[in-house]
mmCIF file of C-alpha atoms in Angstrom:
data_model
loop_
_atom_site.group_PDB
_atom_site.id
_atom_site.type_symbol
_atom_site.label_atom_id
_atom_site.label_comp_id
_atom_site.label_asym_id
_atom_site.label_seq_id
_atom_site.Cartn_x
_atom_site.Cartn_y
_atom_site.Cartn_z
ATOM 1 C CA MET A 1 7.361 26.648 35.713
ATOM 2 C CA THR A 2 11.128 26.741 35.514
ATOM 3 C CA GLY A 3 12.395 30.043 34.189
ATOM 4 C CA ALA A 4 10.565 30.804 30.967
ATOM 5 C CA ARG A 5 9.357 27.217 30.520
ATOM 6 C CA ILE A 6 6.152 25.500 31.585
ATOM 7 C CA VAL A 7 7.416 21.981 32.264
ATOM 8 C CA ARG A 8 3.957 20.383 32.347
ATOM 9 C CA LEU A 9 3.341 21.531 28.786
ATOM 10 C CA ASP A 10 6.403 19.532 27.704
ATOM 11 C CA GLY A 11 4.874 16.436 29.265
ATOM 12 C CA LEU A 12 1.520 17.098 27.632
ATOM 13 C CA ARG A 13 3.201 17.621 24.243
ATOM 14 C CA PHE A 14 5.069 14.337 24.721
ATOM 15 C CA LEU A 15 1.780 12.521 25.433
ATOM 16 C CA ALA A 16 0.178 14.121 22.367
ATOM 17 C CA ALA A 17 3.084 12.986 20.173
ATOM 18 C CA LEU A 18 2.955 9.501 21.701
ATOM 19 C CA ALA A 19 -0.775 9.303 20.899
ATOM 20 C CA VAL A 20 -0.018 10.095 17.245
ATOM 21 C CA VAL A 21 2.697 7.428 17.106
ATOM 22 C CA MET A 22 0.290 4.889 18.637
ATOM 23 C CA PHE A 23 -2.336 5.852 16.043
ATOM 24 C CA HIS A 24 0.023 5.244 13.134
ATOM 25 C CA TYR A 25 1.669 2.041 14.336
ATOM 26 C CA ALA A 26 -1.178 0.331 16.152
ATOM 27 C CA PHE A 27 -4.139 1.437 14.050
ATOM 28 C CA ARG A 28 -3.673 3.329 10.784
ATOM 29 C CA GLY A 29 -0.608 1.540 9.381
ATOM 30 C CA PRO A 30 -2.177 -1.908 9.601
ATOM 31 C CA ALA A 31 -5.635 -0.586 8.578
ATOM 32 C CA VAL A 32 -4.400 0.835 5.251
ATOM 33 C CA GLY A 33 -1.962 -2.008 4.592
ATOM 34 C CA VAL A 34 1.368 -0.183 4.778
ATOM 35 C CA MET A 35 2.352 -2.141 7.877
ATOM 36 C CA PRO A 36 1.630 -5.678 8.951
ATOM 37 C CA PRO A 37 -0.771 -5.901 11.892
ATOM 38 C CA LEU A 38 1.006 -5.894 15.225
ATOM 39 C CA ASN A 39 0.012 -8.507 17.744
ATOM 40 C CA LEU A 40 -1.583 -6.034 20.168
ATOM 41 C CA PRO A 41 -4.568 -6.413 22.467
ATOM 42 C CA GLY A 42 -7.852 -5.260 20.921
ATOM 43 C CA TRP A 43 -8.416 -2.652 23.646
ATOM 44 C CA PHE A 44 -5.050 -1.043 22.814
ATOM 45 C CA VAL A 45 -5.873 -0.852 19.100
ATOM 46 C CA GLY A 46 -9.310 0.535 20.027
ATOM 47 C CA ILE A 47 -7.762 3.331 22.077
ATOM 48 C CA SER A 48 -5.066 3.965 19.467
ATOM 49 C CA GLN A 49 -7.617 4.793 16.782
ATOM 50 C CA TYR A 50 -8.195 8.122 18.566
ATOM 51 C CA GLY A 51 -4.497 9.013 18.664
ATOM 52 C CA TYR A 52 -4.913 11.323 15.662
ATOM 53 C CA LEU A 53 -6.430 13.814 18.113
ATOM 54 C CA GLY A 54 -2.940 14.221 19.527
ATOM 55 C CA VAL A 55 -2.042 16.286 16.434
ATOM 56 C CA ASN A 56 -4.596 18.941 17.369
ATOM 57 C CA LEU A 57 -3.496 18.979 21.003
ATOM 58 C CA PHE A 58 0.161 19.186 20.007
ATOM 59 C CA PHE A 59 -0.510 22.108 17.645
ATOM 60 C CA MET A 60 -2.560 23.985 20.242
ATOM 61 C CA ILE A 61 0.179 23.688 22.847
ATOM 62 C CA SER A 62 2.895 24.528 20.334
ATOM 63 C CA GLY A 63 0.964 27.560 19.108
ATOM 64 C CA PHE A 64 0.747 28.885 22.644
ATOM 65 C CA VAL A 65 4.433 28.223 23.359
ATOM 66 C CA ILE A 66 5.575 29.789 20.081
ATOM 67 C CA ALA A 67 3.469 32.912 20.558
ATOM 68 C CA TRP A 68 4.735 33.165 24.132
ATOM 69 C CA SER A 69 8.363 32.834 23.015
ATOM 70 C CA ALA A 70 7.876 35.632 20.455
ATOM 71 C CA HIS A 71 6.365 38.072 22.940
ATOM 72 C CA GLU A 72 8.358 41.335 23.136
ATOM 73 C CA ARG A 73 11.136 39.891 20.988
ATOM 74 C CA PRO A 74 12.496 41.376 17.743
ATOM 75 C CA ALA A 75 11.293 39.486 14.654
ATOM 76 C CA LEU A 76 14.800 38.631 13.438
ATOM 77 C CA ASP A 77 15.797 37.260 16.849
ATOM 78 C CA PHE A 78 12.649 35.121 16.906
ATOM 79 C CA ALA A 79 13.265 33.829 13.347
ATOM 80 C CA ALA A 80 16.926 33.051 14.040
ATOM 81 C CA ALA A 81 16.073 31.225 17.274
ATOM 82 C CA ARG A 82 13.375 29.137 15.539
ATOM 83 C CA LEU A 83 15.682 28.251 12.646
ATOM 84 C CA ALA A 84 18.526 27.323 15.025
ATOM 85 C CA ARG A 85 16.145 25.122 16.991
ATOM 86 C CA LEU A 86 14.402 23.417 14.065
ATOM 87 C CA TYR A 87 16.844 23.064 11.195
ATOM 88 C CA PRO A 88 19.508 20.816 12.783
ATOM 89 C CA ALA A 89 16.834 18.307 13.854
ATOM 90 C CA HIS A 90 15.135 18.606 10.464
ATOM 91 C CA LEU A 91 18.439 17.998 8.662
ATOM 92 C CA ALA A 92 19.169 14.930 10.784
ATOM 93 C CA ALA A 93 15.637 13.511 10.470
ATOM 94 C CA MET A 94 15.475 14.156 6.727
ATOM 95 C CA THR A 95 18.859 12.549 6.123
ATOM 96 C CA LEU A 96 17.928 9.514 8.218
ATOM 97 C CA THR A 97 14.560 9.195 6.457
ATOM 98 C CA PHE A 98 16.267 9.437 3.062
ATOM 99 C CA ALA A 99 18.908 6.827 3.922
ATOM 100 C CA ILE A 100 16.365 4.381 5.350
ATOM 101 C CA THR A 101 14.022 4.899 2.403
ATOM 102 C CA LEU A 102 16.825 4.203 -0.078
ATOM 103 C CA GLN A 103 17.882 1.084 1.809
ATOM 104 C CA PHE A 104 14.553 -0.429 2.874
ATOM 105 C CA GLY A 105 11.707 1.540 1.249
ATOM 106 C CA ALA A 106 10.827 -0.576 -1.753
ATOM 107 C CA PRO A 107 8.186 -1.444 -2.808
ATOM 108 C CA HIS A 108 6.013 0.989 -0.780
ATOM 109 C CA PHE A 109 8.369 3.975 -0.582
ATOM 110 C CA SER A 110 10.968 5.540 -2.847
ATOM 111 C CA ALA A 111 13.229 8.594 -2.803
ATOM 112 C CA ASP A 112 15.808 10.283 -4.987
ATOM 113 C CA TRP A 113 18.402 13.029 -4.569
ATOM 114 C CA LEU A 114 16.188 15.737 -6.074
ATOM 115 C CA GLN A 115 13.424 14.914 -3.604
ATOM 116 C CA TYR A 116 15.967 14.943 -0.780
ATOM 117 C CA ALA A 117 17.267 18.371 -1.826
ATOM 118 C CA GLY A 118 13.746 19.780 -2.076
ATOM 119 C CA ASN A 119 12.877 18.430 1.364
ATOM 120 C CA LEU A 120 15.977 19.952 2.906
ATOM 121 C CA THR A 121 14.473 23.374 2.195
ATOM 122 C CA MET A 122 11.525 22.477 4.479
ATOM 123 C CA LEU A 123 9.265 23.640 1.629
ATOM 124 C CA ALA A 124 9.419 20.652 -0.736
ATOM 125 C CA PRO A 125 6.070 21.312 -2.509
ATOM 126 C CA LEU A 126 7.284 24.774 -3.590
ATOM 127 C CA PHE A 127 10.016 22.980 -5.540
ATOM 128 C CA GLY A 128 7.682 20.412 -7.064
ATOM 129 C CA GLN A 129 8.807 17.641 -4.726
ATOM 130 C CA GLU A 130 6.738 15.305 -2.591
ATOM 131 C CA PHE A 131 7.484 15.135 1.094
ATOM 132 C CA MET A 132 10.092 12.511 1.914
ATOM 133 C CA ASP A 133 7.641 11.155 4.457
ATOM 134 C CA GLY A 134 4.036 12.084 5.038
ATOM 135 C CA ALA A 135 4.878 13.353 8.513
ATOM 136 C CA TYR A 136 6.843 16.290 7.095
ATOM 137 C CA TRP A 137 3.701 18.133 5.958
ATOM 138 C CA SER A 138 3.474 19.831 9.333
ATOM 139 C CA ILE A 139 6.773 21.702 8.974
ATOM 140 C CA VAL A 140 5.306 23.821 6.167
ATOM 141 C CA LEU A 141 2.389 24.824 8.378
ATOM 142 C CA GLU A 142 4.783 25.564 11.198
ATOM 143 C CA LEU A 143 6.854 27.882 9.011
ATOM 144 C CA PHE A 144 3.752 29.777 7.908
ATOM 145 C CA PHE A 145 2.677 30.075 11.552
ATOM 146 C CA TYR A 146 6.084 31.548 12.427
ATOM 147 C CA ALA A 147 5.656 34.101 9.658
ATOM 148 C CA TRP A 148 2.260 35.109 11.082
ATOM 149 C CA VAL A 149 3.688 35.394 14.585
#
């Protein structure tokens, strides 16, 4: 531990996220036809098919860390700290996703300004908008978890 941080959990969260990336790029993307198959060894693709389990591990670790960070802290301080930590990265990622989708998305992906605006709220489905990218579904769950905490 360093201060109020368990450094090994950061490493474990990184490995969980890496497993999910491997799952999407080495296994799922080519399997469902949204990506061309990568020229990877069969053993690597075989291992990558289990990378989806990284989502569960990542959420378990994050749940612990979030609950720990909220302990004995006023609710408004917790909410402000979470928003300050998440929203700048969300804004940057959403803007980059939107720009890349506009430039290179066709024919598989599309986006428009209304969808972009809805996604900037972090709660796109509440505004009748689809997520800009399928990966953004988790932010809604995260926000509800923060409310519970």
